[in-house]
Structure formats: C-alpha cells, structure tokens
Amino acid sequence: MANNYHYIIAGLPELFLNTENKGFQYEQFRAPIVEQLSQRDLKLVELLEEGLNADNLSEEFYAKVFSSKRGENRFLRFLFAMDLAIRERIVEFVSPQNAEQYLVKHSQVEEPSEEFKAQLNSTLAMTNIIEREFSLDRLKWEEINNYLTFEYFTINNILAILAKAKIIDRWSNLDRAAGMEIFRKFVAEVRGTCKGINNKENIN
C-alpha cells in the first residue's frame, strides 16, 4: 500500500483538548485511519496503543520501544521517553528516599529539557488530583504539538494524532466517579512503577 498520509491527515478533524469533546470515541476516530495504512505502519500503531495502555508499561516495553527495529520510529521514541520521564518524576515525588532503586533507566533515552522538567515539577506539585492529571495530559499534548512543528505528512503525524485522540477519549466522558477512578488508577500505577514501595496514601 502506498503511503497516503497527506490524504489521511487532510480528511481528519482538528483535535482540541477541552470540554467540548463529550462522547468522543477513540475507536470510531481510529477506524478510517488504520484501514488506509500499510501493514508496517499498522505495527507502529499497535506499538503505540500497547504503550498507551498503562497495564502494558514495564521495563520490557520501554526496552522494546527504545531498542528494537520498531523503536527506530522517532515519534514513538519521543513519546515514550516523555512518558518515562513523567513516571520517573512521579516516583521521585511519591518516595524520594527510595526513588533511585525504582527508576527505569535506558541509555538510549535523551534527558528531557530543563523547561520540560520545570513544567513537570510545577504540575506534580498541584494538590488537586484531577487537575494534576489533566495538566499532565495537557503537558503531553503541548509537547506533541511542539514535536510536530517540523513534521509534514508522515507516519509520525498519524501516530501523534492517534496519541492525542487517546488523550481526548480519556476525558470525553469524565464525571466525578470517573475522576475518583483516575485517582485510584494514579495511585495503582505509581505502586506498579515503584514495585515494592509501600504507598500509604488514603484513596477513600
């Protein structure tokens, strides 16, 4: 299948991270995109979606992204390097005394910029869990947009659009109950990242 990224991207609606996305469905948005992709590109989409499922994140996953042939894709390396930086900073916030032994390090990953670190620190210092989660997603959104500044009609554009669509999908049907679920999931993810840290934060 010939690459037709220009045609695919031109036919997509512009995505916005705001409160006007009620009822947005990732699978519906995704379907017409993937049916136009080559098998090679579909594998990249599958790797993207694997990493966007928090249950799949592990040292093995990051190694696959950064070390394998599929890890040669620039956008996936960028996206999951950012994700890893965020998760490692969360570990440092949750348990600074034990952080070093639980951080997942990969020599292939570039250090995030000082500006990104400053924004991340400011976001993680927020006391409202829901606002913090939304601000983290907004930070990711803005970093993706910055990455795309010099990308024109490539598979990286497609992957970035799908990554942003996943963010919208996450928040499109959010209510108070879902907000508490995000909080519980946040704590569970940190526990999983830290593996063995006894986090005694009250989530009731």
PDB file of C-alpha atoms in Angstrom:
ATOM      1  CA  MET A   1       0.000   0.000   0.000  1.00  0.00           C
ATOM      2  CA  ALA A   2       1.400   3.369  -0.981  1.00  0.00           C
ATOM      3  CA  ASN A   3       1.857   5.969   1.718  1.00  0.00           C
ATOM      4  CA  ASN A   4      -1.079   8.378   1.556  1.00  0.00           C
ATOM      5  CA  TYR A   5      -0.503  10.348   4.743  1.00  0.00           C
ATOM      6  CA  HIS A   6      -1.406  13.673   3.137  1.00  0.00           C
ATOM      7  CA  TYR A   7      -4.837  12.321   2.147  1.00  0.00           C
ATOM      8  CA  ILE A   8      -5.459  10.732   5.560  1.00  0.00           C
ATOM      9  CA  ILE A   9      -4.451  13.790   7.568  1.00  0.00           C
ATOM     10  CA  ALA A  10      -6.327  16.226   5.356  1.00  0.00           C
ATOM     11  CA  GLY A  11      -9.548  14.309   5.984  1.00  0.00           C
ATOM     12  CA  LEU A  12      -9.317  14.388   9.781  1.00  0.00           C
ATOM     13  CA  PRO A  13     -10.985  16.941  12.055  1.00  0.00           C
ATOM     14  CA  GLU A  14      -8.748  19.144  14.166  1.00  0.00           C
ATOM     15  CA  LEU A  15      -8.440  17.876  17.728  1.00  0.00           C
ATOM     16  CA  PHE A  16      -8.764  20.098  20.793  1.00  0.00           C
ATOM     17  CA  LEU A  17      -8.217  19.218  24.438  1.00  0.00           C
ATOM     18  CA  ASN A  18     -11.179  20.918  26.098  1.00  0.00           C
ATOM     19  CA  THR A  19     -14.663  20.296  27.444  1.00  0.00           C
ATOM     20  CA  GLU A  20     -16.301  20.154  24.017  1.00  0.00           C
ATOM     21  CA  ASN A  21     -15.327  16.549  23.356  1.00  0.00           C
ATOM     22  CA  LYS A  22     -18.204  14.809  25.142  1.00  0.00           C
ATOM     23  CA  GLY A  23     -18.942  11.440  23.597  1.00  0.00           C
ATOM     24  CA  PHE A  24     -15.700  11.261  21.636  1.00  0.00           C
ATOM     25  CA  GLN A  25     -14.839   7.634  20.839  1.00  0.00           C
ATOM     26  CA  TYR A  26     -11.267   6.683  20.032  1.00  0.00           C
ATOM     27  CA  GLU A  27     -12.209   3.517  18.159  1.00  0.00           C
ATOM     28  CA  GLN A  28     -14.543   5.415  15.841  1.00  0.00           C
ATOM     29  CA  PHE A  29     -11.886   8.037  15.178  1.00  0.00           C
ATOM     30  CA  ARG A  30      -9.214   5.377  14.622  1.00  0.00           C
ATOM     31  CA  ALA A  31     -11.106   3.088  12.243  1.00  0.00           C
ATOM     32  CA  PRO A  32     -10.927   5.110   8.984  1.00  0.00           C
ATOM     33  CA  ILE A  33      -7.264   5.876   9.638  1.00  0.00           C
ATOM     34  CA  VAL A  34      -5.945   2.368  10.139  1.00  0.00           C
ATOM     35  CA  GLU A  35      -7.815   0.947   7.171  1.00  0.00           C
ATOM     36  CA  GLN A  36      -5.655   3.161   4.950  1.00  0.00           C
ATOM     37  CA  LEU A  37      -2.303   2.228   6.493  1.00  0.00           C
ATOM     38  CA  SER A  38       0.248  -0.325   5.358  1.00  0.00           C
ATOM     39  CA  GLN A  39       0.968  -3.404   7.469  1.00  0.00           C
ATOM     40  CA  ARG A  40       4.269  -1.851   8.521  1.00  0.00           C
ATOM     41  CA  ASP A  41       2.526   1.289   9.753  1.00  0.00           C
ATOM     42  CA  LEU A  42      -0.164  -0.753  11.494  1.00  0.00           C
ATOM     43  CA  LYS A  43       2.544  -2.409  13.589  1.00  0.00           C
ATOM     44  CA  LEU A  44       3.660   1.039  14.728  1.00  0.00           C
ATOM     45  CA  VAL A  45       0.070   1.901  15.646  1.00  0.00           C
ATOM     46  CA  GLU A  46      -0.169  -1.327  17.617  1.00  0.00           C
ATOM     47  CA  LEU A  47       3.035  -0.496  19.486  1.00  0.00           C
ATOM     48  CA  LEU A  48       1.708   2.992  20.214  1.00  0.00           C
ATOM     49  CA  GLU A  49      -1.551   1.605  21.586  1.00  0.00           C
ATOM     50  CA  GLU A  50       0.264  -1.020  23.611  1.00  0.00           C
ATOM     51  CA  GLY A  51       2.201   1.734  25.375  1.00  0.00           C
ATOM     52  CA  LEU A  52      -0.869   3.926  25.870  1.00  0.00           C
ATOM     53  CA  ASN A  53      -2.396   1.125  27.942  1.00  0.00           C
ATOM     54  CA  ALA A  54      -0.892   1.635  31.385  1.00  0.00           C
ATOM     55  CA  ASP A  55      -1.202  -2.089  32.145  1.00  0.00           C
ATOM     56  CA  ASN A  56       1.439  -2.814  29.496  1.00  0.00           C
ATOM     57  CA  LEU A  57       4.068  -0.372  30.722  1.00  0.00           C
ATOM     58  CA  SER A  58       7.123  -2.102  32.057  1.00  0.00           C
ATOM     59  CA  GLU A  59      10.859  -2.047  31.685  1.00  0.00           C
ATOM     60  CA  GLU A  60      10.456  -4.636  28.926  1.00  0.00           C
ATOM     61  CA  PHE A  61       8.083  -2.396  26.990  1.00  0.00           C
ATOM     62  CA  TYR A  62      10.389   0.604  27.184  1.00  0.00           C
ATOM     63  CA  ALA A  63      13.307  -1.569  26.075  1.00  0.00           C
ATOM     64  CA  LYS A  64      11.261  -2.716  23.088  1.00  0.00           C
ATOM     65  CA  VAL A  65      10.493   0.854  22.068  1.00  0.00           C
ATOM     66  CA  PHE A  66      13.999   2.185  22.504  1.00  0.00           C
ATOM     67  CA  SER A  67      15.989  -0.819  21.320  1.00  0.00           C
ATOM     68  CA  SER A  68      14.074  -2.744  18.663  1.00  0.00           C
ATOM     69  CA  LYS A  69      13.738  -2.046  14.967  1.00  0.00           C
ATOM     70  CA  ARG A  70      10.257  -0.732  15.668  1.00  0.00           C
ATOM     71  CA  GLY A  71      11.921   1.607  18.148  1.00  0.00           C
ATOM     72  CA  GLU A  72      13.592   3.330  15.222  1.00  0.00           C
ATOM     73  CA  ASN A  73      10.397   5.320  14.791  1.00  0.00           C
ATOM     74  CA  ARG A  74      11.246   8.795  16.001  1.00  0.00           C
ATOM     75  CA  PHE A  75       7.837   9.727  17.338  1.00  0.00           C
ATOM     76  CA  LEU A  76       7.438   6.606  19.468  1.00  0.00           C
ATOM     77  CA  ARG A  77      10.884   7.130  20.931  1.00  0.00           C
ATOM     78  CA  PHE A  78       9.978  10.740  21.711  1.00  0.00           C
ATOM     79  CA  LEU A  79       6.553   9.942  23.165  1.00  0.00           C
ATOM     80  CA  PHE A  80       7.627   7.147  25.456  1.00  0.00           C
ATOM     81  CA  ALA A  81      10.793   8.941  26.522  1.00  0.00           C
ATOM     82  CA  MET A  82       8.464  11.705  27.702  1.00  0.00           C
ATOM     83  CA  ASP A  83       6.191   9.156  29.358  1.00  0.00           C
ATOM     84  CA  LEU A  84       9.156   7.566  31.106  1.00  0.00           C
ATOM     85  CA  ALA A  85      10.410  10.953  32.322  1.00  0.00           C
ATOM     86  CA  ILE A  86       6.987  11.694  33.792  1.00  0.00           C
ATOM     87  CA  ARG A  87       6.725   8.325  35.516  1.00  0.00           C
ATOM     88  CA  GLU A  88      10.224   8.568  36.960  1.00  0.00           C
ATOM     89  CA  ARG A  89       9.461  12.042  38.325  1.00  0.00           C
ATOM     90  CA  ILE A  90       6.268  10.691  39.897  1.00  0.00           C
ATOM     91  CA  VAL A  91       8.334   8.020  41.644  1.00  0.00           C
ATOM     92  CA  GLU A  92      10.640  10.732  42.982  1.00  0.00           C
ATOM     93  CA  PHE A  93       7.632  12.677  44.277  1.00  0.00           C
ATOM     94  CA  VAL A  94       5.989   9.657  45.899  1.00  0.00           C
ATOM     95  CA  SER A  95       9.064   8.198  47.565  1.00  0.00           C
ATOM     96  CA  PRO A  96      12.160  10.375  47.158  1.00  0.00           C
ATOM     97  CA  GLN A  97      14.138   8.325  49.663  1.00  0.00           C
ATOM     98  CA  ASN A  98      13.727   5.167  47.565  1.00  0.00           C
ATOM     99  CA  ALA A  99      13.480   6.660  44.096  1.00  0.00           C
ATOM    100  CA  GLU A 100      16.880   5.692  42.742  1.00  0.00           C
ATOM    101  CA  GLN A 101      16.379   1.950  43.137  1.00  0.00           C
ATOM    102  CA  TYR A 102      12.998   2.014  41.372  1.00  0.00           C
ATOM    103  CA  LEU A 103      13.751   4.251  38.392  1.00  0.00           C
ATOM    104  CA  VAL A 104      13.724   2.605  34.979  1.00  0.00           C
ATOM    105  CA  LYS A 105      16.823   3.758  33.103  1.00  0.00           C
ATOM    106  CA  HIS A 106      17.707   3.318  29.453  1.00  0.00           C
ATOM    107  CA  SER A 107      20.930   4.639  27.987  1.00  0.00           C
ATOM    108  CA  GLN A 108      19.190   5.270  24.644  1.00  0.00           C
ATOM    109  CA  VAL A 109      16.839   7.872  26.146  1.00  0.00           C
ATOM    110  CA  GLU A 110      17.735  11.532  25.958  1.00  0.00           C
ATOM    111  CA  GLU A 111      17.297  13.686  29.043  1.00  0.00           C
ATOM    112  CA  PRO A 112      14.229  15.948  28.883  1.00  0.00           C
ATOM    113  CA  SER A 113      14.805  19.679  28.543  1.00  0.00           C
ATOM    114  CA  GLU A 114      15.072  21.896  31.607  1.00  0.00           C
ATOM    115  CA  GLU A 115      11.913  23.699  30.517  1.00  0.00           C
ATOM    116  CA  PHE A 116      10.008  20.419  30.390  1.00  0.00           C
ATOM    117  CA  LYS A 117      11.313  19.406  33.818  1.00  0.00           C
ATOM    118  CA  ALA A 118      10.254  22.744  35.292  1.00  0.00           C
ATOM    119  CA  GLN A 119       6.736  22.418  33.864  1.00  0.00           C
ATOM    120  CA  LEU A 120       6.522  18.836  35.077  1.00  0.00           C
ATOM    121  CA  ASN A 121       7.614  19.770  38.589  1.00  0.00           C
ATOM    122  CA  SER A 122       5.049  22.559  38.702  1.00  0.00           C
ATOM    123  CA  THR A 123       2.317  20.190  37.548  1.00  0.00           C
ATOM    124  CA  LEU A 124       3.161  17.442  40.022  1.00  0.00           C
ATOM    125  CA  ALA A 125       3.134  19.960  42.863  1.00  0.00           C
ATOM    126  CA  MET A 126      -0.589  20.582  42.289  1.00  0.00           C
ATOM    127  CA  THR A 127      -2.710  19.304  45.162  1.00  0.00           C
ATOM    128  CA  ASN A 128      -5.924  18.601  43.236  1.00  0.00           C
ATOM    129  CA  ILE A 129      -5.502  15.120  41.758  1.00  0.00           C
ATOM    130  CA  ILE A 130      -7.913  15.627  38.846  1.00  0.00           C
ATOM    131  CA  GLU A 131      -6.424  18.987  37.901  1.00  0.00           C
ATOM    132  CA  ARG A 132      -2.968  17.450  38.115  1.00  0.00           C
ATOM    133  CA  GLU A 133      -3.924  14.571  35.816  1.00  0.00           C
ATOM    134  CA  PHE A 134      -5.470  16.948  33.300  1.00  0.00           C
ATOM    135  CA  SER A 135      -2.415  19.216  33.463  1.00  0.00           C
ATOM    136  CA  LEU A 136      -0.146  16.234  32.850  1.00  0.00           C
ATOM    137  CA  ASP A 137      -2.150  15.344  29.752  1.00  0.00           C
ATOM    138  CA  ARG A 138      -2.097  18.962  28.629  1.00  0.00           C
ATOM    139  CA  LEU A 139       1.694  18.988  29.049  1.00  0.00           C
ATOM    140  CA  LYS A 140       1.931  15.857  26.891  1.00  0.00           C
ATOM    141  CA  TRP A 141      -0.411  17.453  24.342  1.00  0.00           C
ATOM    142  CA  GLU A 142       1.726  20.583  24.085  1.00  0.00           C
ATOM    143  CA  GLU A 143       4.938  18.572  23.791  1.00  0.00           C
ATOM    144  CA  ILE A 144       3.400  16.527  20.976  1.00  0.00           C
ATOM    145  CA  ASN A 145       2.412  19.729  19.186  1.00  0.00           C
ATOM    146  CA  ASN A 146       5.960  21.053  19.589  1.00  0.00           C
ATOM    147  CA  TYR A 147       7.341  17.825  18.177  1.00  0.00           C
ATOM    148  CA  LEU A 148       5.119  18.138  15.119  1.00  0.00           C
ATOM    149  CA  THR A 149       6.408  21.610  14.238  1.00  0.00           C
ATOM    150  CA  PHE A 150       8.769  20.186  11.623  1.00  0.00           C
ATOM    151  CA  GLU A 151       6.847  17.033  10.692  1.00  0.00           C
ATOM    152  CA  TYR A 152       4.865  17.164   7.458  1.00  0.00           C
ATOM    153  CA  PHE A 153       2.545  14.328   6.370  1.00  0.00           C
ATOM    154  CA  THR A 154       4.482  11.355   7.726  1.00  0.00           C
ATOM    155  CA  ILE A 155       3.566   8.312   9.809  1.00  0.00           C
ATOM    156  CA  ASN A 156       4.744  10.360  12.783  1.00  0.00           C
ATOM    157  CA  ASN A 157       1.862  12.761  12.188  1.00  0.00           C
ATOM    158  CA  ILE A 158      -0.576   9.857  12.162  1.00  0.00           C
ATOM    159  CA  LEU A 159       0.839   8.405  15.378  1.00  0.00           C
ATOM    160  CA  ALA A 160       0.756  11.813  17.058  1.00  0.00           C
ATOM    161  CA  ILE A 161      -2.871  12.364  16.068  1.00  0.00           C
ATOM    162  CA  LEU A 162      -3.809   8.967  17.476  1.00  0.00           C
ATOM    163  CA  ALA A 163      -1.910   9.706  20.707  1.00  0.00           C
ATOM    164  CA  LYS A 164      -3.831  12.976  21.067  1.00  0.00           C
ATOM    165  CA  ALA A 165      -7.094  11.188  20.279  1.00  0.00           C
ATOM    166  CA  LYS A 166      -6.369   8.784  23.131  1.00  0.00           C
ATOM    167  CA  ILE A 167      -5.991  11.730  25.495  1.00  0.00           C
ATOM    168  CA  ILE A 168      -9.336  13.177  24.379  1.00  0.00           C
ATOM    169  CA  ASP A 169     -11.004   9.770  24.685  1.00  0.00           C
ATOM    170  CA  ARG A 170      -9.799   9.531  28.263  1.00  0.00           C
ATOM    171  CA  TRP A 171     -11.503  12.762  29.297  1.00  0.00           C
ATOM    172  CA  SER A 172     -14.523  12.836  26.992  1.00  0.00           C
ATOM    173  CA  ASN A 173     -16.910  11.101  29.408  1.00  0.00           C
ATOM    174  CA  LEU A 174     -15.335  12.112  32.685  1.00  0.00           C
ATOM    175  CA  ASP A 175     -17.594  12.609  35.693  1.00  0.00           C
ATOM    176  CA  ARG A 176     -16.924  12.710  39.425  1.00  0.00           C
ATOM    177  CA  ALA A 177     -16.985   8.913  39.767  1.00  0.00           C
ATOM    178  CA  ALA A 178     -14.580   8.580  36.846  1.00  0.00           C
ATOM    179  CA  GLY A 179     -12.431  11.240  38.470  1.00  0.00           C
ATOM    180  CA  MET A 180     -12.070   9.145  41.601  1.00  0.00           C
ATOM    181  CA  GLU A 181     -11.235   6.150  39.419  1.00  0.00           C
ATOM    182  CA  ILE A 182      -8.439   8.185  37.822  1.00  0.00           C
ATOM    183  CA  PHE A 183      -7.159   8.950  41.293  1.00  0.00           C
ATOM    184  CA  ARG A 184      -7.182   5.279  42.264  1.00  0.00           C
ATOM    185  CA  LYS A 185      -5.546   4.336  38.986  1.00  0.00           C
ATOM    186  CA  PHE A 186      -2.896   7.005  39.513  1.00  0.00           C
ATOM    187  CA  VAL A 187      -2.002   5.517  42.892  1.00  0.00           C
ATOM    188  CA  ALA A 188      -2.043   1.970  41.480  1.00  0.00           C
ATOM    189  CA  GLU A 189       0.204   2.964  38.572  1.00  0.00           C
ATOM    190  CA  VAL A 190       2.682   4.581  40.919  1.00  0.00           C
ATOM    191  CA  ARG A 191       2.698   1.471  43.052  1.00  0.00           C
ATOM    192  CA  GLY A 192       3.303  -0.624  39.966  1.00  0.00           C
ATOM    193  CA  THR A 193       6.093   1.662  38.831  1.00  0.00           C
ATOM    194  CA  CYS A 194       7.683   1.649  42.235  1.00  0.00           C
ATOM    195  CA  LYS A 195       7.266  -2.121  42.759  1.00  0.00           C
ATOM    196  CA  GLY A 196       7.581  -2.607  46.454  1.00  0.00           C
ATOM    197  CA  ILE A 197       7.137   0.930  47.734  1.00  0.00           C
ATOM    198  CA  ASN A 198       4.554   0.894  50.474  1.00  0.00           C
ATOM    199  CA  ASN A 199       2.405   3.866  49.494  1.00  0.00           C
ATOM    200  CA  LYS A 200       0.045   4.616  52.349  1.00  0.00           C
ATOM    201  CA  GLU A 201      -1.861   7.455  50.693  1.00  0.00           C
ATOM    202  CA  ASN A 202      -5.579   7.310  51.571  1.00  0.00           C
ATOM    203  CA  ILE A 203      -7.705   6.935  48.436  1.00  0.00           C
ATOM    204  CA  ASN A 204     -11.115   6.615  50.066  1.00  0.00           C
TER     205      ASN A 204
END
